Amino acid sequence: MDRNALKSLSYGLYIVSSYKGDKLNGQIVNTAFQTTSRPPTIAVSINKDNLTHECIVASKVFSVSVLSEETGMKTIGTFGFKCGRDIDKFKEFEYRIGITKAPIVLTTALAFIEAEVIHRVDLGTHSLFVGNAVAAEVVGQGTPLTYDYYHRTMGGKTPEKAATFSGSDAKTEGPHGPSSSYVCTVCGYVYNPATGDPRRNITPGVAFADLPQDWTCPVCGAGKENFEKQ
Ligand code: FE
């Protein structure tokens, strides 16, 4: 089987949020899609190890925030690469509590949908939650962030627990070869001196050792000490 065929599927990028008791949590998801029109239903695939999975099982509700292309790596890093068991992910982001009581991330969101779970399909590592959409609102203007844009333009990586993780993503080598590239041991982002970090004014040609001490991984926010030479 050629897994490259699977990579040609296209996706958006969303934050799926839910709650359990007093705990709010959310995570980045690329597998969210409308499943029927009448009534409107929506499905999300969530890894069983994730706190968000635990929250959805407990509360039977979830929200989906549609992210825009303006979404910063801080949002991706917090909701995509950190665990809600260690931090309060919502602390530094704008959000509201919806009619389902699920939190809804509003920072760089274009729209959101709230859903009540009507089916849970056990997929082994993941659950597919299908929900009745009970509320939806457009909250911003712009272009929805796609998975392709995230990978190609933002240089983003795929977390291991993503439904579409293939295993090869984290080992990308830059054109200058492994000797000068450094990989983030937290998320797999590769710093390649040939490209620098243009989003934060690090021009091509800057060696990893010469990056400012307070430079952090553009994907997950980890410090330089978390990087290893490739
Ligand atoms: Fe990282």
CSV table of N, CA and C in Angstrom, one decimal, residues 155 157 170 172-185 187-212 215-219 224 227-230:
chain,number,residue,atom,x,y,z
A,155,GLY,N,5.2,25.7,7.6
A,155,GLY,CA,6.2,24.8,8.0
A,155,GLY,C,5.8,23.9,9.1
A,157,LYS,N,4.2,20.7,11.4
A,157,LYS,CA,4.4,19.3,11.4
A,157,LYS,C,3.1,18.6,11.9
A,170,ALA,N,8.3,13.9,10.7
A,170,ALA,CA,9.2,14.5,11.6
A,170,ALA,C,10.6,14.4,11.2
A,172,THR,N,12.0,15.2,8.2
A,172,THR,CA,12.4,16.0,7.0
A,172,THR,C,13.8,16.6,7.1
A,173,GLU,N,14.6,16.4,6.1
A,173,GLU,CA,15.9,17.0,6.1
A,173,GLU,C,15.9,18.2,5.2
A,174,GLY,N,16.6,19.2,5.5
A,174,GLY,CA,16.7,20.4,4.7
A,174,GLY,C,17.8,20.1,3.6
A,175,PRO,N,17.8,21.1,2.6
A,175,PRO,CA,18.7,20.9,1.5
A,175,PRO,C,20.2,20.9,1.9
A,176,HIS,N,20.5,21.4,3.1
A,176,HIS,CA,21.9,21.4,3.5
A,176,HIS,C,22.4,20.1,4.2
A,177,GLY,N,21.4,19.2,4.3
A,177,GLY,CA,21.8,17.9,4.9
A,177,GLY,C,21.7,18.0,6.4
A,178,PRO,N,21.9,16.8,7.0
A,178,PRO,CA,21.6,16.7,8.5
A,178,PRO,C,22.6,17.4,9.3
A,179,SER,N,23.8,17.7,8.8
A,179,SER,CA,24.9,18.2,9.7
A,179,SER,C,24.5,19.6,10.3
A,180,SER,N,23.7,20.4,9.6
A,180,SER,CA,23.5,21.7,10.0
A,180,SER,C,22.1,22.0,10.5
A,181,SER,N,21.2,20.9,10.4
A,181,SER,CA,19.8,21.1,10.8
A,181,SER,C,19.6,20.5,12.2
A,182,TYR,N,18.7,21.2,12.9
A,182,TYR,CA,18.4,20.7,14.3
A,182,TYR,C,16.9,20.4,14.4
A,183,VAL,N,16.6,19.3,15.1
A,183,VAL,CA,15.2,18.9,15.2
A,183,VAL,C,14.7,19.1,16.6
A,184,CYS,N,13.5,19.6,16.7
A,184,CYS,CA,12.8,19.8,18.0
A,184,CYS,C,12.4,18.4,18.5
A,185,THR,N,12.9,18.0,19.7
A,185,THR,CA,12.5,16.7,20.2
A,185,THR,C,11.1,16.6,20.8
A,187,CYS,N,8.3,18.3,19.1
A,187,CYS,CA,7.2,18.2,18.0
A,187,CYS,C,7.8,17.8,16.7
A,188,GLY,N,9.1,17.7,16.5
A,188,GLY,CA,9.6,17.2,15.2
A,188,GLY,C,9.9,18.3,14.2
A,189,TYR,N,9.7,19.6,14.6
A,189,TYR,CA,10.0,20.7,13.7
A,189,TYR,C,11.5,20.7,13.5
A,190,VAL,N,11.9,20.9,12.2
A,190,VAL,CA,13.4,21.0,11.9
A,190,VAL,C,13.8,22.4,11.6
A,191,TYR,N,14.8,22.9,12.4
A,191,TYR,CA,15.3,24.2,12.0
A,191,TYR,C,16.4,24.0,11.0
A,192,ASN,N,16.2,24.6,9.8
A,192,ASN,CA,17.2,24.5,8.8
A,192,ASN,C,17.8,25.8,8.5
A,193,PRO,N,19.1,26.0,8.7
A,193,PRO,CA,19.7,27.3,8.5
A,193,PRO,C,19.5,27.8,7.1
A,194,ALA,N,19.3,27.0,6.1
A,194,ALA,CA,19.1,27.4,4.7
A,194,ALA,C,17.9,28.2,4.5
A,195,THR,N,16.9,28.0,5.4
A,195,THR,CA,15.6,28.7,5.3
A,195,THR,C,15.4,29.7,6.5
A,196,GLY,N,16.1,29.5,7.6
A,196,GLY,CA,16.0,30.3,8.7
A,196,GLY,C,14.6,30.2,9.3
A,197,ASP,N,14.1,31.3,9.9
A,197,ASP,CA,12.7,31.3,10.5
A,197,ASP,C,12.1,32.6,10.2
A,198,PRO,N,11.8,32.8,8.9
A,198,PRO,CA,11.4,34.1,8.3
A,198,PRO,C,10.2,34.7,9.1
A,199,ARG,N,9.3,33.9,9.6
A,199,ARG,CA,8.2,34.5,10.3
A,199,ARG,C,8.6,35.3,11.6
A,200,ARG,N,9.8,35.0,12.0
A,200,ARG,CA,10.3,35.7,13.2
A,200,ARG,C,11.7,36.4,12.9
A,201,ASN,N,11.8,36.8,11.6
A,201,ASN,CA,12.9,37.6,11.1
A,201,ASN,C,14.3,37.0,11.3
A,202,ILE,N,14.3,35.6,11.3
A,202,ILE,CA,15.6,34.9,11.3
A,202,ILE,C,15.9,34.6,9.8
A,203,THR,N,16.9,35.3,9.3
A,203,THR,CA,17.1,35.2,7.8
A,203,THR,C,17.9,33.9,7.5
A,204,PRO,N,17.7,33.5,6.2
A,204,PRO,CA,18.5,32.3,5.8
A,204,PRO,C,20.0,32.5,6.1
A,205,GLY,N,20.6,31.4,6.5
A,205,GLY,CA,22.1,31.5,6.7
A,205,GLY,C,22.4,31.6,8.2
A,206,VAL,N,21.5,31.8,9.1
A,206,VAL,CA,21.8,31.8,10.5
A,206,VAL,C,21.9,30.4,11.1
A,207,ALA,N,23.0,30.1,11.6
A,207,ALA,CA,23.2,28.7,12.2
A,207,ALA,C,22.4,28.6,13.5
A,208,PHE,N,22.1,27.3,13.8
A,208,PHE,CA,21.3,27.1,15.0
A,208,PHE,C,21.9,27.7,16.2
A,209,ALA,N,23.2,27.5,16.3
A,209,ALA,CA,24.0,28.1,17.5
A,209,ALA,C,23.9,29.6,17.6
A,210,ASP,N,23.7,30.2,16.5
A,210,ASP,CA,23.6,31.7,16.5
A,210,ASP,C,22.2,32.3,16.7
A,211,LEU,N,21.2,31.4,16.8
A,211,LEU,CA,19.9,31.9,17.1
A,211,LEU,C,19.9,32.5,18.5
A,212,PRO,N,19.1,33.6,18.7
A,212,PRO,CA,19.0,34.2,20.0
A,212,PRO,C,18.6,33.2,21.1
A,215,TRP,N,15.1,32.3,21.5
A,215,TRP,CA,14.4,31.7,20.4
A,215,TRP,C,13.7,30.4,20.8
A,216,THR,N,12.5,30.2,20.3
A,216,THR,CA,11.8,29.0,20.6
A,216,THR,C,11.3,28.3,19.4
A,217,CYS,N,11.0,27.1,19.5
A,217,CYS,CA,10.4,26.3,18.4
A,217,CYS,C,9.2,27.0,17.9
A,218,PRO,N,9.1,27.3,16.6
A,218,PRO,CA,8.0,28.0,16.0
A,218,PRO,C,6.7,27.2,16.0
A,219,VAL,N,6.8,25.9,16.2
A,219,VAL,CA,5.6,25.0,16.2
A,219,VAL,C,5.1,24.8,17.6
A,224,LYS,N,15.5,26.3,23.0
A,224,LYS,CA,16.6,25.7,22.2
A,224,LYS,C,17.2,24.4,22.8
A,227,PHE,N,16.3,21.0,21.4
A,227,PHE,CA,16.7,20.6,20.0
A,227,PHE,C,17.9,19.7,20.0
A,228,GLU,N,17.9,18.8,19.0
A,228,GLU,CA,19.1,18.0,18.8
A,228,GLU,C,19.6,18.1,17.4
A,229,LYS,N,20.9,18.0,17.3
A,229,LYS,CA,21.4,18.0,15.9
A,229,LYS,C,20.9,16.8,15.1
A,230,GLN,N,20.6,17.0,13.9
A,230,GLN,CA,20.0,15.9,13.1
A,230,GLN,C,21.1,15.0,12.6
